Amino acid sequence: MKAGIDIGSVMTKCVIVENERIIAGAMAKSGAMPEKIAEKVLVDASKSAGIELSQLEKIVTTGYGRHIFSKAHITITEISAAAKAAFHLSGKKNCLIIDVGGQDTKVIEVDKSGEVVDFLMNDKCAAGTGRFLEMMADVLETDIYGLGEMSMQATRPVLINSTCSVFAESEVVSLLAHNEKKENIAAGLLNAIASRIATMMSHFNKENMVVFCGGGAKIPGLKEGIEKISNRKIQVLENPQFAVAFGAAIS
Amino acid sequence: MEIEKWNNAAEKVYNEACEKKQVSSRPKILLAGTPVIFPNFKILDVMESAGLSMAADIQCTSFGRFYNPVSIDEDTESGIIRALTLKNIAGSICPCLLNLEKLIDLIIDTVNQHNIQGVIYYNLRLCQVFDIQSAIIRQVLKEKNIPFISIKTDLGKEDTGQMKTRLEAFREMIDLRKK
């Protein structure tokens, strides 16, 4: 049995894997003490799997906090882990992975042998990521999933020009002041992210199958938005939030 | 004489460099694009901590200077000075202003010459106004099966963490390929 822990910027996820299948998982907010949280999710996950920590033959960490967990045997980057997971879950085919996380958005190309050929990642700030949508949801007085559901009821999505949280927030505030419907603003925000991701996708091979993982895959309407703009079919991986942790465990 | 002192010291450094064999198993990287200028060694620090080693570069501040030969037409003091002036002032050594085909040739030549395993295109925002080149270089190198990554950054230090993640993933990508 192996454990994969994905210590992300917002959430820490842990899965226990046996014979390349997830048998248990746990998740908690990373918070200010990610090392303690990593320990906690590991204990939680092994409890729900009904095993002792000593039964784990390998613990692999990934994500932003991958270097801080001292019990880890190996660390790999979240890019390699996402590639491993997507390649495995998509039936060992070459694919393009979209990973929308808390602090970064990645597009990764994997070839038919499961190797990372190329990847793009937002380079400096968290513009256009899960955190961005979270902040905007705050302004619209809902949460990130509420924002997605709200966007489904839009009648006429507005055009949001910026994916910078600071500028977009002022745009949203002024749209609200102009009596624009919340639903239309929510749809505009999702469109802004979706078109950013579609631009990143356009740098890669257009024939590959596209899979979607990370917490962002759970936001209603985001997948459809990307599909519409990029004109490609996207498949959401099962348990998208745990996919990277799973990739780490099977590496 | 000063010149003899200089030559002796240069020879000593050269001999030392020849003796030191590369023992590390780190992937050999070509650093292309904009220059690393004192005191901004961020990219080198991050490369080092991500387990990559810079084996060659084609930057205007270091090896980029040596690709165009100094052609002396007259073997006199003024002839030498004229040739040096022509090399350093008349012809641009800036890789950002270099004709794209030449730049790609230069990258591929250097990759072959030094057994390079991956190319980092360092893209400093103040040097390179538009990042048009890297998309085409990425395509060409992909066809030749040479790993490539473009790092867009500036003089600030706040993106060090993200840069490190990307370069570590780049190293993992190269390591997997070796197997």
Short mmCIF file of C-alpha atoms in Angstrom, two decimals:
data_model
loop_
_atom_site.label_atom_id
_atom_site.label_comp_id
_atom_site.label_asym_id
_atom_site.label_seq_id
_atom_site.Cartn_x
_atom_site.Cartn_y
_atom_site.Cartn_z
CA MET A 1 0.00 0.00 0.00
CA LYS A 2 1.18 3.45 -0.87
CA ALA A 3 0.15 6.92 0.17
CA GLY A 4 0.17 10.07 -1.93
CA ILE A 5 -0.15 13.46 -0.26
CA ASP A 6 -0.79 16.55 -2.32
CA ILE A 7 0.02 19.55 -0.12
CA GLY A 8 -1.58 22.28 -2.16
CA SER A 9 -1.84 25.99 -1.57
CA VAL A 10 -5.44 25.77 -0.36
CA MET A 11 -6.22 22.13 0.38
CA THR A 12 -4.13 19.14 1.45
CA LYS A 13 -5.29 15.88 -0.04
CA CYS A 14 -4.18 12.35 0.82
CA VAL A 15 -5.04 9.03 -0.78
CA ILE A 16 -4.15 5.46 0.12
CA VAL A 17 -3.62 3.33 -2.95
CA GLU A 18 -3.56 -0.43 -3.29
CA ASN A 19 -2.95 -2.11 -6.66
CA GLU A 20 -3.30 1.26 -8.40
CA ARG A 21 -6.78 1.83 -6.93
CA ILE A 22 -7.77 4.45 -4.39
CA ILE A 23 -9.03 2.70 -1.28
CA ALA A 24 -9.32 5.73 1.01
CA GLY A 25 -8.86 9.46 0.93
CA ALA A 26 -8.90 12.47 3.23
CA MET A 27 -8.74 16.19 2.73
CA ALA A 28 -8.29 19.31 4.88
CA LYS A 29 -7.50 22.99 4.46
CA SER A 30 -3.74 23.52 4.30
CA GLY A 31 -3.95 26.53 6.59
CA ALA A 32 -0.93 28.04 8.30
CA MET A 33 0.66 24.78 9.42
CA PRO A 34 0.71 22.55 6.37
CA GLU A 35 3.04 19.98 7.91
CA LYS A 36 0.63 19.23 10.76
CA ILE A 37 -2.27 19.12 8.34
CA ALA A 38 -0.37 16.71 6.08
CA GLU A 39 0.19 14.44 9.08
CA LYS A 40 -3.49 14.73 9.98
CA VAL A 41 -4.82 13.83 6.53
CA LEU A 42 -2.40 10.92 6.35
CA VAL A 43 -3.67 9.58 9.68
CA ASP A 44 -7.29 10.21 8.67
CA ALA A 45 -6.88 8.45 5.34
CA SER A 46 -5.18 5.41 6.83
CA LYS A 47 -7.86 5.24 9.54
CA SER A 48 -10.62 5.14 6.97
CA ALA A 49 -8.65 2.52 5.05
CA GLY A 50 -8.36 0.56 8.29
CA ILE A 51 -4.58 0.27 8.28
CA GLU A 52 -1.61 1.35 10.40
CA LEU A 53 0.86 3.95 9.21
CA SER A 54 3.59 1.33 9.37
CA GLN A 55 1.83 -0.72 6.71
CA LEU A 56 2.52 1.95 4.14
CA GLU A 57 5.49 0.96 2.02
CA LYS A 58 5.84 4.33 0.34
CA ILE A 59 4.75 7.90 1.08
CA VAL A 60 5.08 10.37 -1.78
CA THR A 61 4.41 14.08 -1.41
CA THR A 62 3.67 16.61 -4.08
CA GLY A 63 2.28 20.13 -4.37
CA TYR A 64 3.63 23.42 -3.05
CA GLY A 65 4.37 22.03 0.38
CA ARG A 66 6.03 18.84 -0.85
CA HIS A 67 9.38 19.53 0.81
CA ILE A 68 8.11 20.20 4.32
CA PHE A 69 6.73 16.78 5.18
CA SER A 70 9.61 14.88 6.77
CA LYS A 71 8.00 11.42 6.65
CA ALA A 72 7.88 11.44 2.87
CA HIS A 73 10.10 8.95 1.07
CA ILE A 74 10.00 10.73 -2.27
CA THR A 75 8.82 14.09 -3.48
CA ILE A 76 7.74 14.86 -7.02
CA THR A 77 6.32 17.99 -8.56
CA GLU A 78 2.59 18.31 -9.07
CA ILE A 79 3.17 18.46 -12.82
CA SER A 80 4.65 14.96 -13.00
CA ALA A 81 2.03 13.70 -10.55
CA ALA A 82 -0.85 15.12 -12.59
CA ALA A 83 0.62 13.54 -15.71
CA LYS A 84 0.91 10.14 -14.00
CA ALA A 85 -2.66 10.28 -12.75
CA ALA A 86 -4.24 11.49 -15.97
CA PHE A 87 -2.31 8.99 -18.06
CA HIS A 88 -3.41 6.16 -15.83
CA LEU A 89 -7.04 7.24 -15.45
CA SER A 90 -7.52 8.03 -19.12
CA GLY A 91 -6.61 4.52 -20.19
CA LYS A 92 -2.91 5.08 -21.00
CA LYS A 93 -3.41 7.36 -23.95
CA ASN A 94 -1.69 10.57 -24.92
CA CYS A 95 -3.65 13.44 -23.46
CA LEU A 96 -3.72 17.09 -22.57
CA ILE A 97 -4.33 17.83 -18.90
CA ILE A 98 -5.95 20.94 -17.53
CA ASP A 99 -5.31 21.35 -13.83
CA VAL A 100 -7.01 24.27 -12.09
CA GLY A 101 -5.76 24.50 -8.55
CA GLY A 102 -5.86 27.07 -5.81
CA GLN A 103 -2.83 29.04 -6.83
CA ASP A 104 -2.00 27.91 -10.31
CA THR A 105 -3.49 26.78 -13.56
CA LYS A 106 -1.52 24.27 -15.59
CA VAL A 107 -1.88 22.72 -18.99
CA ILE A 108 0.29 19.62 -19.45
CA GLU A 109 0.84 17.56 -22.57
CA VAL A 110 1.51 13.84 -22.08
CA ASP A 111 2.63 11.55 -24.87
CA LYS A 112 1.61 7.95 -25.48
CA SER A 113 4.28 6.57 -23.15
CA GLY A 114 3.10 8.75 -20.26
CA GLU A 115 5.92 11.26 -20.40
CA VAL A 116 5.44 14.98 -19.91
CA VAL A 117 6.30 16.50 -23.26
CA ASP A 118 5.57 20.09 -22.44
CA PHE A 119 3.62 22.17 -19.98
CA LEU A 120 2.47 25.71 -19.40
CA MET A 121 1.75 27.27 -16.04
CA ASN A 122 0.72 30.74 -14.95
CA ASP A 123 4.03 32.35 -14.19
CA LYS A 124 3.81 34.95 -11.53
CA CYS A 125 0.65 35.62 -9.61
CA ALA A 126 -2.52 33.67 -8.97
CA ALA A 127 -4.49 35.55 -11.63
CA GLY A 128 -6.97 33.29 -13.37
CA THR A 129 -6.88 30.45 -10.84
CA GLY A 130 -9.16 28.93 -8.22
CA ARG A 131 -8.16 31.63 -5.76
CA PHE A 132 -9.33 34.27 -8.21
CA LEU A 133 -12.78 32.71 -8.47
CA GLU A 134 -12.90 32.38 -4.69
CA MET A 135 -12.24 36.09 -4.23
CA MET A 136 -14.79 37.02 -6.86
CA ALA A 137 -17.35 34.71 -5.27
CA ASP A 138 -16.75 36.63 -2.05
CA VAL A 139 -17.66 39.89 -3.76
CA LEU A 140 -20.85 38.29 -5.10
CA GLU A 141 -21.61 36.96 -1.60
CA THR A 142 -21.49 33.27 -2.43
CA ASP A 143 -18.88 30.51 -2.56
CA ILE A 144 -16.99 29.09 -5.51
CA TYR A 145 -19.62 26.44 -6.32
CA GLY A 146 -22.42 28.95 -5.87
CA LEU A 147 -20.63 31.13 -8.38
CA GLY A 148 -20.68 28.31 -10.91
CA GLU A 149 -24.35 27.60 -10.34
CA MET A 150 -25.15 31.29 -10.56
CA SER A 151 -23.41 31.47 -13.93
CA MET A 152 -25.72 28.77 -15.31
CA GLN A 153 -28.67 31.13 -14.97
CA ALA A 154 -27.05 33.99 -16.84
CA THR A 155 -29.09 35.56 -19.57
CA ARG A 156 -26.42 37.80 -21.02
CA PRO A 157 -22.88 37.20 -19.70
CA VAL A 158 -20.89 40.39 -19.22
CA LEU A 159 -17.40 40.80 -20.59
CA ILE A 160 -14.80 40.85 -17.82
CA ASN A 161 -11.54 42.11 -19.19
CA SER A 162 -9.13 41.22 -16.46
CA THR A 163 -8.11 38.00 -14.74
CA CYS A 164 -6.13 40.00 -12.18
CA SER A 165 -8.07 39.70 -8.92
CA VAL A 166 -7.49 43.30 -7.96
CA PHE A 167 -8.60 44.79 -11.27
CA ALA A 168 -11.40 42.27 -11.77
CA GLU A 169 -12.75 43.01 -8.32
CA SER A 170 -13.06 46.71 -9.12
CA GLU A 171 -14.67 45.76 -12.43
CA VAL A 172 -17.17 43.55 -10.63
CA VAL A 173 -17.92 46.22 -8.04
CA SER A 174 -18.61 48.80 -10.72
CA LEU A 175 -20.78 46.34 -12.64
CA LEU A 176 -22.79 45.72 -9.47
CA ALA A 177 -23.13 49.47 -9.04
CA HIS A 178 -24.57 49.62 -12.55
CA ASN A 179 -27.26 47.20 -11.43
CA GLU A 180 -25.91 44.31 -13.52
CA LYS A 181 -27.36 40.93 -12.54
CA LYS A 182 -25.11 38.76 -10.38
CA GLU A 183 -25.70 35.78 -12.66
CA ASN A 184 -24.36 37.64 -15.68
CA ILE A 185 -21.28 38.75 -13.77
CA ALA A 186 -20.62 35.20 -12.54
CA ALA A 187 -20.83 33.90 -16.10
CA GLY A 188 -18.46 36.66 -17.26
CA LEU A 189 -15.93 35.69 -14.60
CA LEU A 190 -16.03 32.03 -15.57
CA ASN A 191 -15.68 32.99 -19.22
CA ALA A 192 -12.59 35.07 -18.41
CA ILE A 193 -10.91 32.02 -16.85
CA ALA A 194 -12.15 29.64 -19.51
CA SER A 195 -10.74 31.76 -22.33
CA ARG A 196 -7.43 32.02 -20.51
CA ILE A 197 -7.25 28.25 -20.25
CA ALA A 198 -8.34 27.84 -23.87
CA THR A 199 -5.47 30.12 -24.91
CA MET A 200 -3.02 27.96 -22.97
CA MET A 201 -4.49 24.85 -24.62
CA SER A 202 -4.06 26.32 -28.08
CA HIS A 203 -0.26 26.01 -27.70
CA PHE A 204 -0.47 22.21 -27.78
CA ASN A 205 -1.36 19.37 -30.09
CA LYS A 206 -4.99 19.75 -31.08
CA GLU A 207 -5.78 16.04 -31.54
CA ASN A 208 -5.10 14.86 -28.02
CA MET A 209 -7.90 13.98 -25.71
CA VAL A 210 -8.41 16.61 -22.98
CA VAL A 211 -8.84 15.71 -19.32
CA PHE A 212 -9.62 18.06 -16.48
CA CYS A 213 -8.46 17.65 -12.88
CA GLY A 214 -7.85 19.70 -9.75
CA GLY A 215 -10.43 21.38 -7.55
CA GLY A 216 -11.40 23.66 -10.44
CA ALA A 217 -12.96 20.71 -12.26
CA LYS A 218 -15.69 20.66 -9.64
CA ILE A 219 -16.88 24.19 -10.38
CA PRO A 220 -20.16 23.91 -12.29
CA GLY A 221 -20.02 25.53 -15.69
CA LEU A 222 -16.24 25.91 -15.99
CA LYS A 223 -15.76 22.76 -18.05
CA GLU A 224 -18.61 23.72 -20.37
CA GLY A 225 -17.15 27.21 -20.72
CA ILE A 226 -13.76 25.87 -21.78
CA GLU A 227 -15.40 23.39 -24.16
CA LYS A 228 -17.35 26.17 -25.79
CA ILE A 229 -14.39 28.51 -26.28
CA SER A 230 -11.80 25.91 -27.29
CA ASN A 231 -14.30 23.84 -29.29
CA ARG A 232 -12.98 20.57 -27.86
CA LYS A 233 -14.49 17.86 -25.72
CA ILE A 234 -13.22 17.66 -22.15
CA GLN A 235 -13.43 14.72 -19.81
CA VAL A 236 -13.40 15.35 -16.06
CA LEU A 237 -11.38 12.73 -14.16
CA GLU A 238 -13.11 10.89 -11.35
CA ASN A 239 -12.33 12.48 -7.96
CA PRO A 240 -10.63 15.42 -9.70
CA GLN A 241 -9.42 16.92 -6.44
CA PHE A 242 -7.57 13.74 -5.48
CA ALA A 243 -6.10 13.08 -8.92
CA VAL A 244 -2.70 14.65 -8.22
CA ALA A 245 -2.35 12.86 -4.88
CA PHE A 246 -3.21 9.62 -6.67
CA GLY A 247 -0.60 10.35 -9.32
CA ALA A 248 1.99 10.84 -6.59
CA ALA A 249 1.04 7.56 -4.94
CA ILE A 250 1.44 5.49 -8.11
CA SER A 251 4.69 7.15 -9.21
CA MET B 1 54.60 42.97 -17.12
CA GLU B 2 50.85 43.16 -16.64
CA ILE B 3 50.06 41.17 -19.76
CA GLU B 4 52.26 38.25 -18.67
CA LYS B 5 50.63 38.20 -15.24
CA TRP B 6 47.25 38.12 -16.98
CA ASN B 7 48.24 35.32 -19.32
CA ASN B 8 49.67 33.21 -16.49
CA ALA B 9 46.54 33.62 -14.43
CA ALA B 10 44.35 32.80 -17.42
CA GLU B 11 46.38 29.68 -18.11
CA LYS B 12 46.07 28.59 -14.50
CA VAL B 13 42.29 29.00 -14.59
CA TYR B 14 42.15 27.14 -17.89
CA ASN B 15 44.18 24.21 -16.59
CA GLU B 16 42.06 24.01 -13.45
CA ALA B 17 38.93 23.94 -15.55
CA CYS B 18 40.35 21.15 -17.69
CA GLU B 19 41.21 19.05 -14.64
CA LYS B 20 37.75 19.33 -13.15
CA LYS B 21 35.64 16.67 -14.71
CA GLN B 22 31.92 16.95 -14.43
CA VAL B 23 30.88 14.42 -11.82
CA SER B 24 27.32 15.46 -11.24
CA SER B 25 24.50 13.60 -12.89
CA ARG B 26 22.52 16.77 -13.24
CA PRO B 27 20.97 17.46 -16.63
CA LYS B 28 23.03 19.81 -18.78
CA ILE B 29 21.09 22.90 -19.67
CA LEU B 30 21.52 25.60 -22.28
CA LEU B 31 20.40 28.96 -20.96
CA ALA B 32 19.19 30.99 -23.91
CA GLY B 33 17.42 34.31 -24.13
CA THR B 34 18.01 37.40 -22.06
CA PRO B 35 21.14 37.91 -19.96
CA VAL B 36 21.92 37.23 -16.34
CA ILE B 37 23.30 40.53 -15.09
CA PHE B 38 24.82 41.26 -11.70
CA PRO B 39 23.23 41.24 -9.11
CA ASN B 40 20.25 39.39 -10.51
CA PHE B 41 21.29 35.74 -10.28
CA LYS B 42 17.77 34.52 -9.57
CA ILE B 43 17.52 32.16 -12.53
CA LEU B 44 20.89 30.55 -11.76
CA ASP B 45 20.02 30.13 -8.07
CA VAL B 46 16.69 28.55 -8.94
CA MET B 47 18.27 26.28 -11.56
CA GLU B 48 20.84 25.17 -9.00
CA SER B 49 18.24 24.41 -6.37
CA ALA B 50 16.06 22.58 -8.89
CA GLY B 51 18.95 20.23 -9.69
CA LEU B 52 19.88 21.56 -13.10
CA SER B 53 23.32 22.61 -14.20
CA MET B 54 24.02 25.28 -16.74
CA ALA B 55 26.42 23.86 -19.30
CA ALA B 56 26.22 26.55 -21.97
CA ASP B 57 24.57 29.83 -22.74
CA ILE B 58 24.15 32.20 -25.65
CA GLN B 59 23.60 35.38 -23.72
CA CYS B 60 24.95 38.77 -24.70
CA THR B 61 26.81 39.08 -21.39
CA SER B 62 28.82 35.89 -21.76
CA PHE B 63 29.19 33.36 -24.55
CA GLY B 64 26.96 35.21 -26.95
CA ARG B 65 29.86 37.61 -27.40
CA PHE B 66 32.16 34.99 -28.85
CA TYR B 67 30.12 33.57 -31.66
CA ASN B 68 30.99 36.29 -34.14
CA PRO B 69 34.72 36.15 -34.81
CA VAL B 70 36.92 39.25 -34.75
CA SER B 71 38.13 39.62 -38.31
CA ILE B 72 41.33 41.55 -38.55
CA ASP B 73 42.08 42.85 -42.04
CA GLU B 74 45.20 44.79 -41.13
CA ASP B 75 47.81 43.53 -38.70
CA THR B 76 48.44 46.85 -36.98
CA GLU B 77 47.32 48.43 -33.74
CA SER B 78 44.72 50.54 -35.47
CA GLY B 79 43.64 47.56 -37.56
CA ILE B 80 43.06 45.48 -34.43
CA ILE B 81 41.17 48.28 -32.73
CA ARG B 82 39.06 48.74 -35.86
CA ALA B 83 38.23 45.03 -35.96
CA LEU B 84 37.33 44.97 -32.25
CA THR B 85 35.18 48.06 -32.69
CA LEU B 86 33.38 46.51 -35.64
CA LYS B 87 32.72 43.33 -33.74
CA ASN B 88 31.45 45.00 -30.59
CA ILE B 89 29.62 48.00 -31.95
CA ALA B 90 28.60 47.39 -35.53
CA GLY B 91 27.12 43.90 -35.20
CA SER B 92 24.45 43.34 -32.62
CA ILE B 93 25.12 40.53 -30.17
CA CYS B 94 21.75 40.88 -28.52
CA PRO B 95 19.93 37.54 -28.80
CA CYS B 96 16.59 39.35 -28.60
CA LEU B 97 17.36 41.38 -31.70
CA LEU B 98 19.03 38.55 -33.57
CA ASN B 99 17.27 37.25 -36.64
CA LEU B 100 15.12 34.34 -35.51
CA GLU B 101 16.53 31.77 -37.93
CA LYS B 102 20.06 32.60 -36.79
CA LEU B 103 19.01 32.36 -33.18
CA ILE B 104 17.46 28.92 -33.72
CA ASP B 105 20.56 27.73 -35.59
CA LEU B 106 22.71 29.02 -32.75
CA ILE B 107 20.59 27.19 -30.17
CA ILE B 108 20.65 23.91 -32.09
CA ASP B 109 24.41 24.16 -32.77
CA THR B 110 25.12 24.77 -29.12
CA VAL B 111 22.84 21.91 -28.08
CA ASN B 112 24.74 19.51 -30.34
CA GLN B 113 28.17 20.82 -29.39
CA HIS B 114 27.71 20.47 -25.64
CA ASN B 115 25.37 17.44 -25.42
CA ILE B 116 22.67 19.63 -23.96
CA GLN B 117 19.65 17.86 -22.51
CA GLY B 118 17.27 20.78 -22.20
CA VAL B 119 16.90 24.41 -23.18
CA ILE B 120 15.68 27.14 -20.86
CA TYR B 121 14.60 30.31 -22.63
CA TYR B 122 15.04 32.99 -20.00
CA ASN B 123 12.73 35.83 -20.74
CA LEU B 124 13.41 38.99 -18.78
CA ARG B 125 10.58 41.42 -19.30
CA LEU B 126 12.72 44.52 -19.52
CA CYS B 127 14.95 43.03 -22.22
CA GLN B 128 12.39 41.39 -24.39
CA VAL B 129 9.39 43.54 -25.14
CA PHE B 130 7.32 40.93 -26.94
CA ASP B 131 7.67 37.23 -26.29
CA ILE B 132 7.18 36.17 -29.91
CA GLN B 133 10.34 34.15 -30.44
CA SER B 134 9.79 31.53 -27.77
CA ALA B 135 6.65 30.08 -29.39
CA ILE B 136 8.53 29.36 -32.62
CA ILE B 137 11.65 28.09 -30.84
CA ARG B 138 9.38 25.81 -28.78
CA GLN B 139 7.93 24.36 -31.99
CA VAL B 140 11.26 23.81 -33.69
CA LEU B 141 12.83 22.17 -30.63
CA LYS B 142 9.78 19.97 -30.11
CA GLU B 143 10.23 18.59 -33.61
CA LYS B 144 13.87 17.86 -32.75
CA ASN B 145 12.78 16.25 -29.47
CA ILE B 146 14.73 18.66 -27.27
CA PRO B 147 12.99 19.61 -24.00
CA PHE B 148 12.26 23.31 -23.86
CA ILE B 149 10.82 25.67 -21.30
CA SER B 150 10.30 29.40 -21.42
CA ILE B 151 10.61 31.25 -18.12
CA LYS B 152 9.04 34.68 -18.14
CA THR B 153 10.10 36.82 -15.23
CA ASP B 154 11.50 40.18 -14.11
CA LEU B 155 13.95 41.49 -11.54
CA GLY B 156 11.64 40.88 -8.57
CA LYS B 157 12.04 37.86 -6.34
CA GLU B 158 8.41 37.09 -5.58
CA ASP B 159 8.01 34.42 -8.26
CA THR B 160 10.98 32.32 -7.08
CA GLY B 161 8.75 29.58 -5.66
CA GLN B 162 6.71 29.18 -8.81
CA MET B 163 9.84 29.24 -10.96
CA LYS B 164 11.34 26.50 -8.85
CA THR B 165 8.29 24.29 -9.24
CA ARG B 166 8.42 24.70 -12.99
CA LEU B 167 12.13 23.99 -13.25
CA GLU B 168 11.83 20.95 -10.98
CA ALA B 169 9.10 19.62 -13.23
CA PHE B 170 11.35 20.36 -16.19
CA ARG B 171 14.10 18.31 -14.56
CA GLU B 172 11.71 15.45 -13.91
CA MET B 173 10.67 15.63 -17.55
CA ILE B 174 14.32 15.30 -18.66
CA ASP B 175 15.06 12.55 -16.11
CA LEU B 176 12.13 10.49 -17.35
CA ARG B 177 13.33 10.85 -20.90
CA LYS B 178 16.81 9.53 -20.03
CA LYS B 179 15.23 6.33 -18.75
#
